[in-house]
Amino acid sequence: MYDIIIIGAGTAGMTAALYARRAGKSVLVLEKEGIGGQIVFSPRIENFPSVPNISGSAYANALFEQVSSLGAEFDFRAVKSIQKKDGAFLAVTAKKEYETKSVILATGVKHRRLGIDREEELAGEGLSYCAVCDGAFFRDKTTAVVGGGNTALTDALYLSEISKKVFLIHRRDTFRAEQRLVEALKNRPNVEFILDSVVTALYGAPSLTAIGLKNQKNEAEQTLPLDGLFVAVGQEPFNQPFAALVDLDENGFIRAGENCRTSALGIFAAGDCRTKEIRQLTTAAADGAVAALAACKFLL
Ligand code: NAP
């Protein structure tokens, strides 16, 4: 029986493991893919306090080493469900079940993909899902943002201060984003809107050099030369396996406040998987600490 099982080995999950081990708790981290979460796709991190410059994968590896050396256990298996059992919990995977007194859900989010050919191959090679992380690599270059929500418009505004030219590509001619963002973007002289259009192809090797576009209304096709493409078409949480146990919001994020407590006693949520406004490395790390200390308090 573990004191704490943490589901997810991103920044939130591994920081929770760090704090929990330092508090002397037995910890198992269950992760369905690799360590690090979304940040491993970022070629360079420049906004983590006291670390001026590190790649996402180097950062994730360093955190993994730090947490492992403190004695946290890791097992790379997908958790299918969490069940209540005799006042404790059972984390159920395809092959094994693990007993624990408390659970921290740190399942993260996945940036929604466009779902077109070569998307995974060009991620980090001119195609990015995070303008704040990667925008600085496109100083004085030509970039485009895909999407019509707040993230896309905010990203385009951010990039318009860095890039020489920014295209905002949206599949409709009205925006899900707040009007004030749309107006602000329209006032940027280096921004051009490409509406009613979808990205149909990605060109260039080893890095992106152009994209294919199709106008949904008149079916016209064009090739747009680009240095960088930022995809901001929404985010998808992975919380359905836990929906029977903790309350989720209308977008599938776990309802938990700044104290990281969920609707279920003994289950905590940390990082991007919970309802929150700012999803950054620093806020994920903060959540990991808060959730671990809340779990320690619960275990008293
Ligand atoms: P979002 O609001 O879900 O918007 C996603 C956008 O991507 C939509 O415009 C959608 O088009 C488009 N889209 C979805 N799938 C697509 C596809 N396959 N191809 C092309 N376009 C596609 O996502 P978000 O912008 O990431 O925002 C998520 C949440 O965070 C929202 O609640 C948002 O308000 C919030 N947020 C707030 C701020 C803020 O400043 N307060 C900043 C960022 C995010 P359609 O419109 O046609 O569906």
mmCIF file of C-alpha atoms and ligand atoms in Angstrom:
data_model
loop_
_atom_site.group_PDB
_atom_site.id
_atom_site.type_symbol
_atom_site.label_atom_id
_atom_site.label_comp_id
_atom_site.label_asym_id
_atom_site.label_seq_id
_atom_site.Cartn_x
_atom_site.Cartn_y
_atom_site.Cartn_z
ATOM 1 C CA MET A 1 0.000 0.000 0.000
ATOM 2 C CA TYR A 2 1.477 3.337 -1.093
ATOM 3 C CA ASP A 3 0.862 6.569 0.766
ATOM 4 C CA ILE A 4 0.409 8.486 -2.488
ATOM 5 C CA ILE A 5 -0.060 7.395 -6.073
ATOM 6 C CA ILE A 6 0.502 10.153 -8.605
ATOM 7 C CA ILE A 7 -0.968 9.764 -12.048
ATOM 8 C CA GLY A 8 1.124 11.611 -14.606
ATOM 9 C CA ALA A 9 4.869 12.252 -14.806
ATOM 10 C CA GLY A 10 4.790 15.812 -16.110
ATOM 11 C CA THR A 11 5.984 18.805 -14.122
ATOM 12 C CA ALA A 12 3.004 18.754 -11.732
ATOM 13 C CA GLY A 13 3.224 15.025 -11.056
ATOM 14 C CA MET A 14 6.989 14.917 -10.604
ATOM 15 C CA THR A 15 6.996 18.022 -8.380
ATOM 16 C CA ALA A 16 4.299 16.383 -6.256
ATOM 17 C CA ALA A 17 6.527 13.299 -6.007
ATOM 18 C CA LEU A 18 9.472 15.488 -4.982
ATOM 19 C CA TYR A 19 7.541 17.100 -2.135
ATOM 20 C CA ALA A 20 5.899 13.854 -1.035
ATOM 21 C CA ARG A 21 9.218 11.973 -0.849
ATOM 22 C CA ARG A 22 10.826 14.817 1.075
ATOM 23 C CA ALA A 23 7.918 14.493 3.514
ATOM 24 C CA GLY A 24 8.788 10.801 3.913
ATOM 25 C CA LYS A 25 5.798 9.348 2.074
ATOM 26 C CA SER A 26 5.932 6.266 -0.124
ATOM 27 C CA VAL A 27 5.218 7.357 -3.693
ATOM 28 C CA LEU A 28 4.431 5.638 -6.965
ATOM 29 C CA VAL A 29 4.147 7.677 -10.168
ATOM 30 C CA LEU A 30 2.126 6.014 -12.919
ATOM 31 C CA GLU A 31 2.656 7.409 -16.426
ATOM 32 C CA LYS A 32 1.164 6.124 -19.655
ATOM 33 C CA GLU A 33 3.729 7.648 -22.025
ATOM 34 C CA GLY A 34 7.140 9.167 -21.263
ATOM 35 C CA ILE A 35 8.338 11.502 -18.548
ATOM 36 C CA GLY A 36 7.910 15.250 -18.838
ATOM 37 C CA GLY A 37 4.517 15.725 -20.455
ATOM 38 C CA GLN A 38 3.957 18.537 -22.971
ATOM 39 C CA ILE A 39 7.179 20.390 -22.173
ATOM 40 C CA VAL A 40 9.371 17.795 -23.860
ATOM 41 C CA PHE A 41 8.124 19.220 -27.188
ATOM 42 C CA SER A 42 9.672 22.596 -26.401
ATOM 43 C CA PRO A 43 13.194 22.974 -27.798
ATOM 44 C CA ARG A 44 14.091 25.651 -25.295
ATOM 45 C CA ILE A 45 12.661 26.843 -21.977
ATOM 46 C CA GLU A 46 13.592 30.404 -21.052
ATOM 47 C CA ASN A 47 10.879 31.267 -18.532
ATOM 48 C CA PHE A 48 11.616 28.942 -15.622
ATOM 49 C CA PRO A 49 13.021 30.946 -12.696
ATOM 50 C CA SER A 50 16.802 30.641 -12.265
ATOM 51 C CA VAL A 51 17.178 28.454 -15.362
ATOM 52 C CA PRO A 52 17.955 30.863 -18.220
ATOM 53 C CA ASN A 53 17.984 28.259 -20.955
ATOM 54 C CA ILE A 54 17.282 24.530 -21.079
ATOM 55 C CA SER A 55 15.614 22.205 -23.564
ATOM 56 C CA GLY A 56 12.296 20.671 -22.561
ATOM 57 C CA SER A 57 13.720 17.164 -22.623
ATOM 58 C CA ALA A 58 16.821 18.130 -20.571
ATOM 59 C CA TYR A 59 14.550 19.822 -18.035
ATOM 60 C CA ALA A 60 12.290 16.760 -17.812
ATOM 61 C CA ASN A 61 15.259 14.390 -17.463
ATOM 62 C CA ALA A 62 16.779 16.523 -14.688
ATOM 63 C CA LEU A 63 13.502 16.552 -12.777
ATOM 64 C CA PHE A 64 13.116 12.794 -13.260
ATOM 65 C CA GLU A 65 16.660 12.200 -11.913
ATOM 66 C CA GLN A 66 15.997 14.469 -8.944
ATOM 67 C CA VAL A 67 12.744 12.706 -8.055
ATOM 68 C CA SER A 68 14.069 9.183 -8.680
ATOM 69 C CA SER A 69 17.111 9.816 -6.502
ATOM 70 C CA LEU A 70 14.743 10.687 -3.658
ATOM 71 C CA GLY A 71 13.201 7.234 -3.950
ATOM 72 C CA ALA A 72 9.974 7.844 -5.864
ATOM 73 C CA GLU A 73 8.963 4.777 -7.849
ATOM 74 C CA PHE A 74 7.836 5.036 -11.459
ATOM 75 C CA ASP A 75 5.809 2.597 -13.510
ATOM 76 C CA PHE A 76 4.940 3.271 -17.118
ATOM 77 C CA ARG A 77 1.374 2.043 -17.398
ATOM 78 C CA ALA A 78 -1.922 3.691 -18.290
ATOM 79 C CA VAL A 79 -4.365 3.906 -15.385
ATOM 80 C CA LYS A 80 -7.775 2.706 -16.536
ATOM 81 C CA SER A 81 -9.650 3.663 -13.362
ATOM 82 C CA ILE A 82 -9.374 4.548 -9.691
ATOM 83 C CA GLN A 83 -11.630 2.568 -7.421
ATOM 84 C CA LYS A 84 -12.445 2.973 -3.737
ATOM 85 C CA LYS A 85 -11.469 -0.026 -1.623
ATOM 86 C CA ASP A 86 -11.792 -0.390 2.167
ATOM 87 C CA GLY A 87 -11.194 3.304 2.892
ATOM 88 C CA ALA A 88 -8.302 3.417 0.426
ATOM 89 C CA PHE A 89 -7.972 3.448 -3.371
ATOM 90 C CA LEU A 90 -7.045 1.017 -6.084
ATOM 91 C CA ALA A 91 -5.305 2.295 -9.244
ATOM 92 C CA VAL A 92 -6.208 -0.170 -11.967
ATOM 93 C CA THR A 93 -4.023 -0.669 -15.067
ATOM 94 C CA ALA A 94 -4.390 -3.307 -17.795
ATOM 95 C CA LYS A 95 -2.100 -5.763 -16.004
ATOM 96 C CA LYS A 96 -1.641 -4.606 -12.407
ATOM 97 C CA GLU A 97 -3.516 -2.984 -9.557
ATOM 98 C CA TYR A 98 -1.886 -0.765 -6.936
ATOM 99 C CA GLU A 99 -3.271 0.117 -3.510
ATOM 100 C CA THR A 100 -2.849 3.609 -2.128
ATOM 101 C CA LYS A 101 -4.107 5.789 0.694
ATOM 102 C CA SER A 102 -4.365 8.911 -1.508
ATOM 103 C CA VAL A 103 -4.184 9.914 -5.154
ATOM 104 C CA ILE A 104 -2.863 12.958 -7.007
ATOM 105 C CA LEU A 105 -4.234 13.316 -10.523
ATOM 106 C CA ALA A 106 -1.677 15.142 -12.666
ATOM 107 C CA THR A 107 -2.802 13.905 -16.039
ATOM 108 C CA GLY A 108 -2.048 17.111 -17.949
ATOM 109 C CA VAL A 109 -3.570 18.052 -21.262
ATOM 110 C CA LYS A 110 -2.751 17.362 -24.817
ATOM 111 C CA HIS A 111 -2.848 20.141 -27.355
ATOM 112 C CA ARG A 112 -5.446 19.166 -29.892
ATOM 113 C CA ARG A 113 -3.787 18.186 -33.153
ATOM 114 C CA LEU A 114 -4.843 19.343 -36.600
ATOM 115 C CA GLY A 115 -4.891 15.713 -37.641
ATOM 116 C CA ILE A 116 -2.986 16.147 -40.905
ATOM 117 C CA ASP A 117 0.010 14.347 -42.390
ATOM 118 C CA ARG A 118 3.505 15.010 -40.965
ATOM 119 C CA GLU A 119 2.212 16.864 -37.898
ATOM 120 C CA GLU A 120 4.116 14.748 -35.346
ATOM 121 C CA GLU A 121 7.261 14.704 -37.523
ATOM 122 C CA LEU A 122 7.440 18.517 -37.799
ATOM 123 C CA ALA A 123 6.570 19.263 -34.151
ATOM 124 C CA GLY A 124 9.602 21.162 -32.831
ATOM 125 C CA GLU A 125 10.796 21.657 -36.445
ATOM 126 C CA GLY A 126 8.850 24.805 -37.256
ATOM 127 C CA LEU A 127 5.540 23.522 -35.929
ATOM 128 C CA SER A 128 4.681 24.362 -32.344
ATOM 129 C CA TYR A 129 1.733 24.155 -29.975
ATOM 130 C CA CYS A 130 3.037 26.854 -27.617
ATOM 131 C CA ALA A 131 3.763 30.420 -28.752
ATOM 132 C CA VAL A 132 4.987 31.491 -25.310
ATOM 133 C CA CYS A 133 7.479 28.614 -25.287
ATOM 134 C CA ASP A 134 8.722 28.825 -28.863
ATOM 135 C CA GLY A 135 7.775 32.258 -30.243
ATOM 136 C CA ALA A 136 11.207 33.742 -29.563
ATOM 137 C CA PHE A 137 12.747 31.395 -32.144
ATOM 138 C CA PHE A 138 10.786 33.223 -34.844
ATOM 139 C CA ARG A 139 12.070 36.746 -34.357
ATOM 140 C CA ASP A 140 11.739 38.709 -37.623
ATOM 141 C CA LYS A 141 10.409 35.617 -39.404
ATOM 142 C CA THR A 142 7.048 34.778 -40.941
ATOM 143 C CA THR A 143 4.674 32.800 -38.761
ATOM 144 C CA ALA A 144 1.052 31.707 -38.727
ATOM 145 C CA VAL A 145 -1.351 30.740 -35.969
ATOM 146 C CA VAL A 146 -4.238 28.329 -36.569
ATOM 147 C CA GLY A 147 -7.384 28.659 -34.462
ATOM 148 C CA GLY A 148 -10.117 31.111 -33.554
ATOM 149 C CA GLY A 149 -10.227 30.877 -29.758
ATOM 150 C CA ASN A 150 -8.644 33.001 -27.061
ATOM 151 C CA THR A 151 -5.428 31.006 -27.190
ATOM 152 C CA ALA A 152 -4.961 31.502 -30.933
ATOM 153 C CA LEU A 153 -5.703 35.220 -30.800
ATOM 154 C CA THR A 154 -3.483 35.731 -27.747
ATOM 155 C CA ASP A 155 -0.711 33.754 -29.452
ATOM 156 C CA ALA A 156 -1.055 35.834 -32.623
ATOM 157 C CA LEU A 157 -0.847 39.072 -30.627
ATOM 158 C CA TYR A 158 2.237 37.761 -28.829
ATOM 159 C CA LEU A 159 3.883 36.703 -32.076
ATOM 160 C CA SER A 160 3.064 40.016 -33.794
ATOM 161 C CA GLU A 161 5.556 41.622 -31.418
ATOM 162 C CA ILE A 162 8.270 39.156 -32.377
ATOM 163 C CA SER A 163 7.711 38.044 -35.949
ATOM 164 C CA LYS A 164 7.979 40.147 -39.077
ATOM 165 C CA LYS A 165 4.608 38.897 -40.323
ATOM 166 C CA VAL A 166 1.859 36.817 -38.701
ATOM 167 C CA PHE A 167 -1.057 35.107 -40.454
ATOM 168 C CA LEU A 168 -4.089 34.142 -38.390
ATOM 169 C CA ILE A 169 -5.776 31.174 -40.016
ATOM 170 C CA HIS A 170 -9.282 30.275 -38.884
ATOM 171 C CA ARG A 171 -11.784 27.819 -40.309
ATOM 172 C CA ARG A 172 -14.736 30.217 -39.976
ATOM 173 C CA ASP A 173 -15.224 33.979 -40.390
ATOM 174 C CA THR A 174 -16.376 34.592 -36.820
ATOM 175 C CA PHE A 175 -14.342 33.992 -33.714
ATOM 176 C CA ARG A 176 -14.838 32.080 -30.519
ATOM 177 C CA ALA A 177 -12.293 34.464 -28.957
ATOM 178 C CA GLU A 178 -13.251 37.621 -27.096
ATOM 179 C CA GLN A 179 -14.015 40.545 -29.403
ATOM 180 C CA ARG A 180 -11.422 42.768 -27.751
ATOM 181 C CA LEU A 181 -8.715 40.328 -28.832
ATOM 182 C CA VAL A 182 -10.045 40.269 -32.380
ATOM 183 C CA GLU A 183 -10.056 44.075 -32.506
ATOM 184 C CA ALA A 184 -6.581 44.306 -31.019
ATOM 185 C CA LEU A 185 -5.271 41.888 -33.631
ATOM 186 C CA LYS A 186 -6.959 43.748 -36.492
ATOM 187 C CA ASN A 187 -5.016 46.842 -35.413
ATOM 188 C CA ARG A 188 -1.653 45.148 -35.767
ATOM 189 C CA PRO A 189 -0.134 46.202 -39.115
ATOM 190 C CA ASN A 190 1.901 43.005 -39.521
ATOM 191 C CA VAL A 191 -1.079 40.662 -39.021
ATOM 192 C CA GLU A 192 -3.143 39.249 -41.874
ATOM 193 C CA PHE A 193 -6.319 37.189 -41.402
ATOM 194 C CA ILE A 194 -6.947 34.138 -43.556
ATOM 195 C CA LEU A 195 -10.539 33.146 -42.801
ATOM 196 C CA ASP A 196 -12.835 30.266 -43.763
ATOM 197 C CA SER A 197 -9.675 28.273 -44.355
ATOM 198 C CA VAL A 198 -8.099 25.085 -43.113
ATOM 199 C CA VAL A 199 -4.534 23.817 -43.222
ATOM 200 C CA THR A 200 -4.403 20.832 -45.540
ATOM 201 C CA ALA A 201 -0.664 20.110 -45.847
ATOM 202 C CA LEU A 202 2.710 20.732 -44.227
ATOM 203 C CA TYR A 203 5.752 21.134 -46.474
ATOM 204 C CA GLY A 204 9.508 21.179 -45.858
ATOM 205 C CA ALA A 205 12.196 18.846 -44.524
ATOM 206 C CA PRO A 206 13.699 18.618 -42.023
ATOM 207 C CA SER A 207 11.879 21.836 -40.990
ATOM 208 C CA LEU A 208 8.612 23.393 -42.055
ATOM 209 C CA THR A 209 8.886 25.811 -44.992
ATOM 210 C CA ALA A 210 5.274 26.172 -46.191
ATOM 211 C CA ILE A 211 1.709 25.014 -45.631
ATOM 212 C CA GLY A 212 -1.171 24.140 -47.910
ATOM 213 C CA LEU A 213 -4.467 25.982 -47.349
ATOM 214 C CA LYS A 214 -7.983 25.430 -48.596
ATOM 215 C CA ASN A 215 -10.783 27.964 -48.475
ATOM 216 C CA GLN A 216 -13.879 26.178 -47.194
ATOM 217 C CA LYS A 217 -16.301 28.487 -49.019
ATOM 218 C CA ASN A 218 -14.865 28.697 -52.542
ATOM 219 C CA GLU A 219 -12.565 25.624 -52.330
ATOM 220 C CA ALA A 220 -9.591 27.718 -53.553
ATOM 221 C CA GLU A 221 -6.239 26.214 -52.602
ATOM 222 C CA GLN A 222 -2.950 28.000 -51.978
ATOM 223 C CA THR A 223 0.549 27.359 -50.677
ATOM 224 C CA LEU A 224 1.738 29.752 -47.998
ATOM 225 C CA PRO A 225 5.512 29.978 -47.316
ATOM 226 C CA LEU A 226 6.197 30.113 -43.561
ATOM 227 C CA ASP A 227 8.995 29.783 -41.022
ATOM 228 C CA GLY A 228 6.737 28.770 -38.154
ATOM 229 C CA LEU A 229 3.220 27.415 -37.667
ATOM 230 C CA PHE A 230 1.566 27.634 -34.256
ATOM 231 C CA VAL A 231 -1.383 25.335 -33.745
ATOM 232 C CA ALA A 232 -3.864 26.617 -31.145
ATOM 233 C CA VAL A 233 -7.024 24.652 -31.815
ATOM 234 C CA GLY A 234 -7.895 23.830 -28.214
ATOM 235 C CA GLN A 235 -6.711 21.469 -25.537
ATOM 236 C CA GLU A 236 -7.960 18.107 -24.499
ATOM 237 C CA PRO A 237 -7.760 16.771 -20.962
ATOM 238 C CA PHE A 238 -7.482 13.039 -20.246
ATOM 239 C CA ASN A 239 -9.830 12.801 -17.306
ATOM 240 C CA GLN A 240 -12.636 10.546 -18.472
ATOM 241 C CA PRO A 241 -11.278 7.482 -16.593
ATOM 242 C CA PHE A 242 -11.804 9.462 -13.372
ATOM 243 C CA ALA A 243 -15.179 11.040 -14.184
ATOM 244 C CA ALA A 244 -17.080 8.673 -11.900
ATOM 245 C CA LEU A 245 -14.917 9.662 -8.946
ATOM 246 C CA VAL A 246 -14.275 13.420 -9.188
ATOM 247 C CA ASP A 247 -16.322 16.292 -10.586
ATOM 248 C CA LEU A 248 -15.231 17.528 -14.020
ATOM 249 C CA ASP A 249 -16.140 20.877 -15.549
ATOM 250 C CA GLU A 250 -17.974 21.199 -18.863
ATOM 251 C CA ASN A 251 -14.665 20.932 -20.767
ATOM 252 C CA GLY A 252 -13.539 17.790 -18.947
ATOM 253 C CA PHE A 253 -11.063 19.485 -16.564
ATOM 254 C CA ILE A 254 -11.072 18.379 -12.903
ATOM 255 C CA ARG A 255 -12.874 20.817 -10.658
ATOM 256 C CA ALA A 256 -10.274 21.729 -8.014
ATOM 257 C CA GLY A 257 -9.293 25.115 -6.671
ATOM 258 C CA GLU A 258 -5.929 26.555 -5.660
ATOM 259 C CA ASN A 259 -5.799 24.042 -2.779
ATOM 260 C CA CYS A 260 -5.864 21.230 -5.381
ATOM 261 C CA ARG A 261 -8.651 19.379 -3.550
ATOM 262 C CA THR A 262 -11.167 17.604 -5.753
ATOM 263 C CA SER A 263 -14.750 16.698 -4.902
ATOM 264 C CA ALA A 264 -13.484 13.348 -3.534
ATOM 265 C CA LEU A 265 -11.757 13.132 -0.161
ATOM 266 C CA GLY A 266 -8.200 11.850 -0.557
ATOM 267 C CA ILE A 267 -7.980 12.671 -4.267
ATOM 268 C CA PHE A 268 -6.124 15.788 -5.381
ATOM 269 C CA ALA A 269 -5.575 17.380 -8.797
ATOM 270 C CA ALA A 270 -2.465 19.233 -9.910
ATOM 271 C CA GLY A 271 -1.365 21.061 -13.032
ATOM 272 C CA ASP A 272 -2.998 21.478 -16.411
ATOM 273 C CA CYS A 273 -5.635 18.790 -15.786
ATOM 274 C CA ARG A 274 -7.531 20.958 -13.308
ATOM 275 C CA THR A 275 -9.783 23.930 -13.997
ATOM 276 C CA LYS A 276 -7.472 26.956 -14.066
ATOM 277 C CA GLU A 277 -6.605 29.971 -16.137
ATOM 278 C CA ILE A 278 -2.827 29.900 -16.518
ATOM 279 C CA ARG A 279 -1.232 26.689 -17.689
ATOM 280 C CA GLN A 280 2.534 27.144 -17.478
ATOM 281 C CA LEU A 281 5.514 25.160 -16.175
ATOM 282 C CA THR A 282 5.712 27.348 -13.096
ATOM 283 C CA THR A 283 2.023 26.967 -12.241
ATOM 284 C CA ALA A 284 2.232 23.200 -12.767
ATOM 285 C CA ALA A 285 5.194 23.008 -10.378
ATOM 286 C CA ALA A 286 3.318 25.132 -7.840
ATOM 287 C CA ASP A 287 0.307 22.836 -8.068
ATOM 288 C CA GLY A 288 2.510 19.782 -7.566
ATOM 289 C CA ALA A 289 3.816 21.198 -4.298
ATOM 290 C CA VAL A 290 0.366 22.251 -3.092
ATOM 291 C CA ALA A 291 -1.239 18.890 -3.967
ATOM 292 C CA ALA A 292 1.540 16.874 -2.307
ATOM 293 C CA LEU A 293 1.368 18.899 0.904
ATOM 294 C CA ALA A 294 -2.434 18.639 0.894
ATOM 295 C CA ALA A 295 -2.131 14.866 0.494
ATOM 296 C CA CYS A 296 0.401 14.721 3.363
ATOM 297 C CA LYS A 297 -2.045 16.632 5.557
ATOM 298 C CA PHE A 298 -4.834 14.241 4.575
ATOM 299 C CA LEU A 299 -2.621 11.285 5.582
ATOM 300 C CA LEU A 300 -2.003 12.610 9.115
HETATM 301 P P1 NAP B 1 -11.083 26.935 -27.818
HETATM 302 O O1 NAP B 1 -11.739 28.101 -27.202
HETATM 303 O O2 NAP B 1 -11.720 25.589 -27.748
HETATM 304 O O3 NAP B 1 -10.864 27.314 -29.366
HETATM 305 C C1 NAP B 1 -10.338 26.393 -30.257
HETATM 306 C C2 NAP B 1 -10.363 27.019 -31.630
HETATM 307 O O4 NAP B 1 -9.761 26.114 -32.528
HETATM 308 C C3 NAP B 1 -11.762 27.313 -32.151
HETATM 309 O O5 NAP B 1 -11.765 28.545 -32.813
HETATM 310 C C4 NAP B 1 -12.017 26.184 -33.122
HETATM 311 O O6 NAP B 1 -12.768 26.578 -34.232
HETATM 312 C C5 NAP B 1 -10.637 25.862 -33.620
HETATM 313 N N1 NAP B 1 -10.478 24.468 -33.981
HETATM 314 C C6 NAP B 1 -10.777 23.374 -33.247
HETATM 315 N N2 NAP B 1 -10.434 22.252 -33.919
HETATM 316 C C7 NAP B 1 -9.912 22.670 -35.103
HETATM 317 C C8 NAP B 1 -9.369 21.993 -36.211
HETATM 318 N N3 NAP B 1 -9.275 20.659 -36.263
HETATM 319 N N4 NAP B 1 -8.920 22.737 -37.269
HETATM 320 C C9 NAP B 1 -9.006 24.086 -37.238
HETATM 321 N N5 NAP B 1 -9.498 24.793 -36.209
HETATM 322 C C10 NAP B 1 -9.943 24.076 -35.146
HETATM 323 O O7 NAP B 1 -9.590 26.686 -27.281
HETATM 324 P P2 NAP B 1 -8.550 27.725 -26.665
HETATM 325 O O8 NAP B 1 -8.450 28.933 -27.500
HETATM 326 O O9 NAP B 1 -7.305 26.936 -26.403
HETATM 327 O O10 NAP B 1 -9.182 28.137 -25.272
HETATM 328 C C11 NAP B 1 -9.457 27.129 -24.288
HETATM 329 C C12 NAP B 1 -10.083 27.786 -23.057
HETATM 330 O O11 NAP B 1 -9.104 28.606 -22.419
HETATM 331 C C13 NAP B 1 -11.233 28.709 -23.427
HETATM 332 O O12 NAP B 1 -12.189 28.635 -22.423
HETATM 333 C C14 NAP B 1 -10.603 30.063 -23.466
HETATM 334 O O13 NAP B 1 -11.492 31.114 -23.216
HETATM 335 C C15 NAP B 1 -9.585 29.944 -22.355
HETATM 336 N N6 NAP B 1 -8.501 30.903 -22.577
HETATM 337 C C16 NAP B 1 -8.614 32.152 -22.017
HETATM 338 C C17 NAP B 1 -7.653 33.083 -22.238
HETATM 339 C C18 NAP B 1 -7.796 34.432 -21.658
HETATM 340 O O14 NAP B 1 -7.101 35.304 -22.008
HETATM 341 N N7 NAP B 1 -8.714 34.628 -20.769
HETATM 342 C C19 NAP B 1 -6.539 32.794 -23.029
HETATM 343 C C20 NAP B 1 -6.449 31.538 -23.581
HETATM 344 C C21 NAP B 1 -7.455 30.608 -23.369
HETATM 345 P P3 NAP B 1 -14.344 26.875 -34.100
HETATM 346 O O15 NAP B 1 -14.450 28.191 -33.398
HETATM 347 O O16 NAP B 1 -14.794 26.887 -35.511
HETATM 348 O O17 NAP B 1 -14.910 25.727 -33.313
#
